[in-house]
Amino acid sequence: MISAVKQSALALGTADLVRPKSLVAAPRISILPSVCAVKNSNFQLSTRKPLYLPSLEGLGFPSVVKPRGLGFKREAYEADRSENIEISLQEARSAAGQKLKIGIYFATWWALNVVFNIYNKKVLNAFPYPWLTSTLSLATGSLMMLVSWATRIAEAPQTDFEFWKALAPVAVAHTIGHVAATVSMSKVAVSFTHIIKSGEPAFSVLVSRLLLGETFPLPVYLSLVPIIGGCALAAVTELNFNMTGFMGAMISNLAFVFRNIFSKRGMKGKSVGGMNYYACLSILSLLILTPFAIAIEGPQMWAAGWQKALSQIGPHFVWWVAAQSVFYHLYNQVSYMSLDEISPLTFSIGNTMKRISVIVSSIIIFHTPVQPVNALGAAIAILGTFLYSQAKQ
């Protein structure tokens, strides 16, 4: 009898041992087949086909808890990956925002400069007193910034005696360059003044080489050839050439070169932003210019010229004077603000494009007669300025 029980027990198959008591089908777990078959002395199981086993929960065993470490690593990896994606998106948005900001700066800078040159030339045609015109431009800008500081629209700069001491030579050069450019535009066409002013890089290289002992690579010197040649060609073929206007533009170039040199040397380490820096520069330049303007032209000449302009132009003349004064300050202020955001190379390229826009717009608005050879000289000079900015990199 005992042997019969043993035989009946042995007769039970493997499937009977693992078959669940419930008739409900249990979920199956697929185990990938192994390369070889698993062998045992008591049984032989081939794994060439997938082996399906019921879940342990179906057999009455407690549910298997997944290792907490693996889940944590996976969640941490996914979190790091999402953070990296967010950082990349933020950087892309920031770069796009910066490009848009610079584009707005440039467009505003060029537009304000074009408007200033138009109204400035209108004022000088009716009121040929460049010293007073220059003084009014600086006075208007200074007043605008003083009101902005007093009303807290703009934060006033924190300055000391050393700041103003370092700013003094910059202001002297800025005053000379500003007056010389205004004198030039009172004698010649706006386009001709800006063609000559495009030769400023040549003065920069010559002054830096002769007075400061700086050396430049060969491409920089080669870029001066089209600048000088183009300016010379434009000057020779200018229909309304005037020596005073030509010399005024040349002196303006030289003065602005020294302004840049003094600014780089004296303003290192000074924590004053572009907008406030130009405001302080305007105030100091106004104090320097005013006594010279009174001595050279004087109130009597200004009064007579003002009455004549009002009689010829009418009340619009007052608007012209106000517009040229306001737009002069605004375009310079925006240019200094943009210099805080971009590299000097990008600023030089923007300055070159600004001259092109001023030259073209002034020729169209004032119907300036231009010969083909004169236009060729202007194009060569501007191309040389662009090449200079690239070679200086």
Coordinates of C-alpha atoms in Angstrom, one line a residue:
M1 CA 0.0 0.0 0.0
I2 CA 2.9 2.3 0.8
S3 CA 4.4 1.6 -2.6
A4 CA 1.1 2.4 -4.2
V5 CA 1.0 5.8 -2.6
K6 CA 4.6 6.4 -3.7
Q7 CA 3.8 5.5 -7.2
S8 CA 0.7 7.7 -7.3
A9 CA 2.8 10.6 -6.0
L10 CA 5.5 10.0 -8.6
A11 CA 2.8 9.9 -11.2
L12 CA 2.0 13.5 -10.5
G13 CA 3.4 15.7 -13.2
T14 CA 5.4 18.9 -12.9
A15 CA 2.5 20.8 -14.2
D16 CA 0.2 19.5 -11.4
L17 CA 2.6 20.8 -8.8
V18 CA 2.7 24.3 -10.1
R19 CA -1.0 24.5 -11.4
P20 CA -3.0 27.1 -9.4
K21 CA -6.0 26.0 -7.6
S22 CA -8.2 28.6 -9.2
L23 CA -9.4 28.2 -12.7
V24 CA -8.8 31.9 -13.5
A25 CA -5.9 32.4 -15.8
A26 CA -3.0 34.0 -14.0
P27 CA -0.7 36.5 -15.7
R28 CA 2.3 35.0 -17.4
I29 CA 5.9 36.2 -17.2
S30 CA 7.9 35.6 -20.3
I31 CA 11.5 34.5 -19.8
L32 CA 13.8 34.8 -22.7
P33 CA 15.2 31.5 -24.0
S34 CA 18.7 30.7 -23.0
V35 CA 21.3 29.5 -25.5
C36 CA 21.6 26.1 -23.9
A37 CA 19.2 23.7 -22.2
V38 CA 19.1 23.4 -18.4
K39 CA 19.8 19.8 -17.4
N40 CA 19.3 18.0 -14.1
S41 CA 19.7 14.5 -12.9
N42 CA 16.0 14.2 -12.1
F43 CA 14.5 16.1 -15.0
Q44 CA 15.4 17.7 -18.3
L45 CA 13.9 21.0 -19.4
S46 CA 14.4 22.5 -22.8
T47 CA 14.4 26.3 -23.1
R48 CA 14.3 26.6 -26.8
K49 CA 10.7 27.8 -26.4
P50 CA 9.6 30.5 -24.0
L51 CA 8.7 29.1 -20.6
Y52 CA 5.6 30.7 -19.1
L53 CA 5.3 30.7 -15.3
P54 CA 2.4 32.1 -13.3
S55 CA 3.0 35.0 -11.1
L56 CA 4.0 34.4 -7.6
E57 CA 0.9 36.3 -6.4
G58 CA -1.3 33.7 -8.1
L59 CA 0.4 30.9 -6.1
G60 CA -0.4 32.7 -2.8
F61 CA 3.0 34.3 -2.3
P62 CA 3.3 37.9 -1.3
S63 CA 3.9 40.5 -4.0
V64 CA 7.5 41.1 -4.8
V65 CA 8.8 44.5 -3.9
K66 CA 11.1 46.1 -6.4
P67 CA 14.5 47.2 -5.2
R68 CA 14.2 50.8 -4.1
G69 CA 17.7 51.6 -5.3
L70 CA 17.1 50.9 -9.0
G71 CA 13.9 53.0 -9.0
F72 CA 15.7 55.9 -7.3
K73 CA 18.5 55.9 -9.8
R74 CA 16.1 55.8 -12.7
E75 CA 14.0 58.7 -11.3
A76 CA 17.2 60.7 -10.5
Y77 CA 18.5 60.2 -14.1
E78 CA 15.2 61.3 -15.6
A79 CA 15.2 64.4 -13.3
D80 CA 18.7 65.3 -14.3
R81 CA 17.8 64.9 -17.9
S82 CA 14.7 67.1 -17.6
E83 CA 16.8 69.7 -15.8
N84 CA 19.4 69.7 -18.6
I85 CA 16.7 70.2 -21.2
E86 CA 15.2 73.1 -19.2
I87 CA 18.6 74.7 -18.9
S88 CA 19.2 74.3 -22.6
L89 CA 15.9 75.9 -23.4
Q90 CA 16.6 78.8 -21.0
E91 CA 20.0 79.4 -22.6
A92 CA 18.5 79.3 -26.1
R93 CA 15.8 81.8 -25.1
S94 CA 18.3 84.0 -23.4
A95 CA 20.5 84.0 -26.5
A96 CA 17.5 84.8 -28.8
G97 CA 16.5 87.6 -26.4
Q98 CA 20.0 89.1 -26.4
K99 CA 20.1 89.1 -30.2
L100 CA 16.7 90.8 -30.3
K101 CA 17.9 93.3 -27.8
I102 CA 21.0 94.2 -29.8
G103 CA 18.9 94.4 -33.0
I104 CA 16.6 96.9 -31.4
Y105 CA 19.6 98.9 -30.1
F106 CA 21.1 99.0 -33.6
A107 CA 17.8 99.9 -35.4
T108 CA 17.1 102.7 -32.8
W109 CA 20.6 104.0 -33.0
W110 CA 20.6 104.3 -36.8
A111 CA 17.1 105.8 -36.9
L112 CA 17.9 108.4 -34.3
N113 CA 21.2 109.3 -36.0
V114 CA 19.5 109.7 -39.4
V115 CA 16.8 112.0 -37.9
F116 CA 19.4 114.0 -36.0
N117 CA 21.5 114.6 -39.2
I118 CA 18.4 115.7 -41.1
Y119 CA 17.2 118.3 -38.6
N120 CA 20.8 119.4 -37.8
K121 CA 21.4 120.2 -41.4
K122 CA 18.0 122.0 -41.7
V123 CA 18.9 124.2 -38.7
L124 CA 22.4 124.9 -40.0
N125 CA 21.1 125.9 -43.4
A126 CA 18.7 128.5 -41.8
F127 CA 20.9 129.4 -38.8
P128 CA 24.7 129.1 -39.6
Y129 CA 26.0 129.2 -36.1
P130 CA 27.5 125.8 -35.4
W131 CA 29.0 126.8 -32.0
L132 CA 25.6 127.7 -30.5
T133 CA 24.0 124.7 -32.2
S134 CA 26.5 122.4 -30.6
T135 CA 26.0 124.0 -27.2
L136 CA 22.2 123.6 -27.4
S137 CA 22.7 119.9 -28.2
L138 CA 24.8 119.3 -25.1
A139 CA 22.6 121.5 -22.9
T140 CA 19.4 119.6 -23.9
G141 CA 21.0 116.3 -23.2
S142 CA 22.4 117.4 -19.8
L143 CA 19.0 118.9 -18.8
M144 CA 17.2 115.6 -19.8
M145 CA 19.5 113.5 -17.6
L146 CA 19.4 115.9 -14.6
V147 CA 15.6 115.8 -14.7
S148 CA 15.7 111.9 -15.0
W149 CA 18.0 111.7 -12.0
A150 CA 16.0 114.2 -9.9
T151 CA 12.7 112.3 -10.6
R152 CA 14.4 108.9 -10.2
I153 CA 13.4 107.8 -13.7
A154 CA 17.1 106.9 -14.0
E155 CA 19.4 106.0 -11.2
A156 CA 22.0 108.7 -10.6
P157 CA 25.6 107.5 -10.9
Q158 CA 27.9 107.2 -7.9
T159 CA 30.9 109.4 -8.9
D160 CA 33.8 110.9 -7.1
F161 CA 36.6 113.4 -7.8
E162 CA 38.8 110.7 -9.5
F163 CA 36.0 109.9 -11.9
W164 CA 35.6 113.5 -13.1
K165 CA 39.3 113.9 -13.2
A166 CA 39.6 110.9 -15.5
L167 CA 36.6 112.1 -17.6
A168 CA 38.1 115.6 -18.2
P169 CA 40.4 114.8 -21.1
V170 CA 37.7 112.6 -22.7
A171 CA 35.3 115.6 -22.4
V172 CA 37.8 117.9 -24.0
A173 CA 38.3 115.6 -27.0
H174 CA 34.5 115.0 -27.3
T175 CA 33.8 118.7 -27.3
I176 CA 36.3 119.4 -30.1
G177 CA 35.1 116.5 -32.2
H178 CA 31.4 117.5 -31.7
V179 CA 32.0 121.2 -32.7
A180 CA 34.3 120.3 -35.6
A181 CA 31.7 117.9 -37.1
T182 CA 29.0 120.6 -36.7
V183 CA 31.2 123.2 -38.4
S184 CA 31.8 120.7 -41.2
M185 CA 28.1 120.1 -41.8
S186 CA 27.4 123.8 -41.8
K187 CA 29.7 124.2 -44.8
V188 CA 29.3 121.0 -46.9
A189 CA 26.7 118.3 -47.5
V190 CA 25.9 115.8 -44.8
S191 CA 26.9 112.9 -47.1
F192 CA 30.4 114.5 -47.7
T193 CA 31.0 115.0 -44.0
H194 CA 30.2 111.4 -43.2
I195 CA 32.3 110.1 -46.1
I196 CA 35.3 111.9 -44.7
K197 CA 34.4 110.8 -41.1
S198 CA 34.5 107.2 -42.4
G199 CA 38.3 107.7 -42.5
E200 CA 38.5 107.7 -38.7
P201 CA 40.2 104.2 -38.5
A202 CA 43.1 105.6 -40.5
F203 CA 43.7 108.3 -37.8
S204 CA 43.2 105.7 -35.1
V205 CA 46.0 103.5 -36.5
L206 CA 48.4 106.4 -37.2
V207 CA 47.9 108.0 -33.7
S208 CA 48.3 104.6 -32.0
R209 CA 51.4 103.8 -34.0
L210 CA 53.2 107.1 -33.8
L211 CA 52.3 108.4 -30.4
L212 CA 51.6 105.2 -28.4
G213 CA 54.0 102.8 -30.1
E214 CA 51.3 100.2 -30.8
T215 CA 51.8 97.7 -33.6
F216 CA 49.2 96.2 -35.8
P217 CA 49.1 93.1 -38.1
L218 CA 49.6 93.7 -41.8
P219 CA 45.9 93.3 -42.8
V220 CA 45.1 96.3 -40.6
Y221 CA 47.6 98.5 -42.5
L222 CA 46.4 97.1 -45.9
S223 CA 42.8 98.0 -45.0
L224 CA 43.8 101.7 -44.7
V225 CA 44.6 101.9 -48.4
P226 CA 40.9 101.8 -49.6
I227 CA 39.9 104.0 -46.7
I228 CA 42.4 106.8 -47.6
G229 CA 42.0 106.3 -51.3
G230 CA 38.2 106.3 -51.2
C231 CA 38.1 109.5 -49.0
A232 CA 40.5 111.2 -51.4
L233 CA 38.5 110.3 -54.4
A234 CA 35.3 111.5 -52.8
A235 CA 36.9 114.8 -51.8
V236 CA 38.4 115.5 -55.2
T237 CA 35.1 114.8 -57.0
E238 CA 32.9 116.6 -54.5
L239 CA 30.9 119.2 -56.4
N240 CA 30.4 121.6 -53.4
F241 CA 33.8 121.1 -51.9
N242 CA 34.7 123.5 -49.1
M243 CA 38.0 123.5 -47.3
T244 CA 36.5 124.6 -43.9
G245 CA 34.0 121.7 -44.1
F246 CA 36.7 119.3 -45.2
M247 CA 39.1 120.3 -42.3
G248 CA 36.2 120.2 -39.8
A249 CA 35.5 116.6 -40.6
M250 CA 39.2 115.7 -40.4
I251 CA 39.7 117.5 -37.1
S252 CA 36.6 115.6 -35.8
N253 CA 38.1 112.3 -36.8
L254 CA 41.3 113.1 -34.9
A255 CA 39.5 114.4 -31.8
F256 CA 37.3 111.3 -31.6
V257 CA 40.4 109.1 -31.8
F258 CA 41.9 110.8 -28.8
R259 CA 38.5 110.6 -27.1
N260 CA 38.5 106.8 -27.5
I261 CA 42.1 106.6 -26.3
F262 CA 41.5 108.7 -23.2
S263 CA 38.3 106.8 -22.5
K264 CA 40.1 103.4 -22.6
R265 CA 43.0 104.6 -20.4
G266 CA 41.2 106.7 -17.9
M267 CA 37.9 104.9 -17.3
K268 CA 39.2 101.4 -16.5
G269 CA 37.7 100.1 -13.3
K270 CA 35.0 102.8 -13.2
S271 CA 31.6 101.3 -12.6
V272 CA 29.4 103.8 -14.5
G273 CA 27.0 102.5 -17.1
G274 CA 26.8 103.6 -20.7
M275 CA 23.8 105.9 -20.3
N276 CA 25.1 107.7 -17.2
Y277 CA 28.6 107.8 -18.6
Y278 CA 27.5 109.7 -21.6
A279 CA 25.3 112.0 -19.5
C280 CA 28.3 112.9 -17.3
L281 CA 30.4 113.4 -20.5
S282 CA 27.7 115.8 -21.9
I283 CA 27.6 117.8 -18.7
L284 CA 31.3 118.3 -18.6
S285 CA 31.5 119.0 -22.3
L286 CA 28.8 121.7 -21.9
L287 CA 30.8 123.4 -19.2
I288 CA 33.9 123.4 -21.5
L289 CA 32.1 124.5 -24.7
T290 CA 29.9 127.3 -23.4
P291 CA 32.5 130.0 -22.8
F292 CA 34.2 129.3 -26.2
A293 CA 30.8 129.5 -28.0
I294 CA 30.1 132.9 -26.3
A295 CA 33.5 134.2 -27.2
I296 CA 33.5 133.1 -30.8
E297 CA 29.9 133.8 -31.9
G298 CA 28.3 135.8 -29.1
P299 CA 24.7 136.6 -28.1
Q300 CA 24.4 139.5 -30.6
M301 CA 25.1 137.3 -33.6
W302 CA 22.8 134.6 -32.2
A303 CA 19.9 137.1 -31.7
A304 CA 20.2 138.5 -35.3
G305 CA 20.5 135.0 -36.8
W306 CA 17.5 133.7 -34.8
Q307 CA 15.2 136.5 -35.9
K308 CA 16.2 136.0 -39.5
A309 CA 15.6 132.3 -39.3
L310 CA 12.2 132.8 -37.7
S311 CA 11.2 135.3 -40.4
Q312 CA 12.2 132.9 -43.2
I313 CA 11.1 129.5 -41.8
G314 CA 8.5 130.4 -39.2
P315 CA 7.6 128.6 -36.0
H316 CA 8.8 125.3 -37.5
F317 CA 12.4 126.5 -37.0
V318 CA 12.0 126.3 -33.2
W319 CA 10.8 122.7 -33.6
W320 CA 13.9 121.9 -35.8
V321 CA 16.2 123.2 -33.1
A322 CA 14.5 121.2 -30.4
A323 CA 14.4 118.1 -32.5
Q324 CA 18.1 118.2 -33.5
S325 CA 19.1 118.8 -29.8
V326 CA 17.0 116.0 -28.4
F327 CA 17.9 113.4 -31.1
Y328 CA 21.6 114.2 -30.8
H329 CA 21.5 113.2 -27.1
L330 CA 19.3 110.2 -27.7
Y331 CA 21.3 108.6 -30.5
N332 CA 24.6 109.1 -28.6
Q333 CA 23.0 107.7 -25.5
V334 CA 21.7 104.6 -27.3
S335 CA 25.2 104.0 -28.9
Y336 CA 26.9 104.0 -25.5
M337 CA 24.2 101.7 -24.1
S338 CA 24.7 99.3 -27.0
L339 CA 28.5 99.4 -26.4
D340 CA 27.8 97.9 -23.0
E341 CA 26.0 94.9 -24.6
I342 CA 28.2 94.1 -27.6
S343 CA 31.9 93.7 -28.5
P344 CA 33.9 96.6 -30.0
L345 CA 34.1 94.7 -33.3
T346 CA 30.3 94.5 -33.5
F347 CA 30.0 98.1 -32.6
S348 CA 32.5 99.1 -35.4
I349 CA 30.4 97.2 -37.9
G350 CA 27.3 98.9 -36.7
N351 CA 28.9 102.3 -36.9
T352 CA 29.9 101.6 -40.5
M353 CA 26.3 100.6 -41.4
K354 CA 25.1 103.7 -39.6
R355 CA 27.2 105.9 -41.9
I356 CA 25.8 104.2 -44.9
S357 CA 22.2 104.9 -43.8
V358 CA 23.0 108.5 -43.0
I359 CA 24.8 109.1 -46.4
V360 CA 22.0 107.5 -48.4
S361 CA 19.1 109.1 -46.6
S362 CA 20.7 112.6 -46.7
I363 CA 21.3 112.3 -50.4
I364 CA 17.7 111.4 -51.0
I365 CA 16.1 114.0 -48.7
F366 CA 18.3 117.0 -49.6
H367 CA 18.6 116.0 -53.3
T368 CA 22.4 116.2 -53.1
P369 CA 24.0 115.9 -56.5
V370 CA 26.4 113.0 -56.7
Q371 CA 28.7 112.0 -59.5
P372 CA 29.4 108.3 -60.2
V373 CA 33.0 108.8 -59.4
N374 CA 32.1 110.5 -56.1
A375 CA 29.8 107.6 -55.2
L376 CA 32.5 105.1 -56.1
G377 CA 34.9 106.9 -53.7
A378 CA 32.4 106.8 -50.9
A379 CA 31.8 103.1 -51.5
I380 CA 35.5 102.3 -51.5
A381 CA 36.0 104.2 -48.2
I382 CA 33.1 102.5 -46.5
L383 CA 34.3 99.1 -47.7
G384 CA 37.8 99.9 -46.3
T385 CA 36.2 100.7 -42.9
F386 CA 34.5 97.3 -42.9
L387 CA 37.7 95.5 -43.8
Y388 CA 39.5 97.4 -41.0
S389 CA 36.9 96.3 -38.5
Q390 CA 37.4 92.7 -39.6
A391 CA 41.2 92.9 -39.6
K392 CA 41.3 94.5 -36.2
Q393 CA 39.6 91.4 -34.7

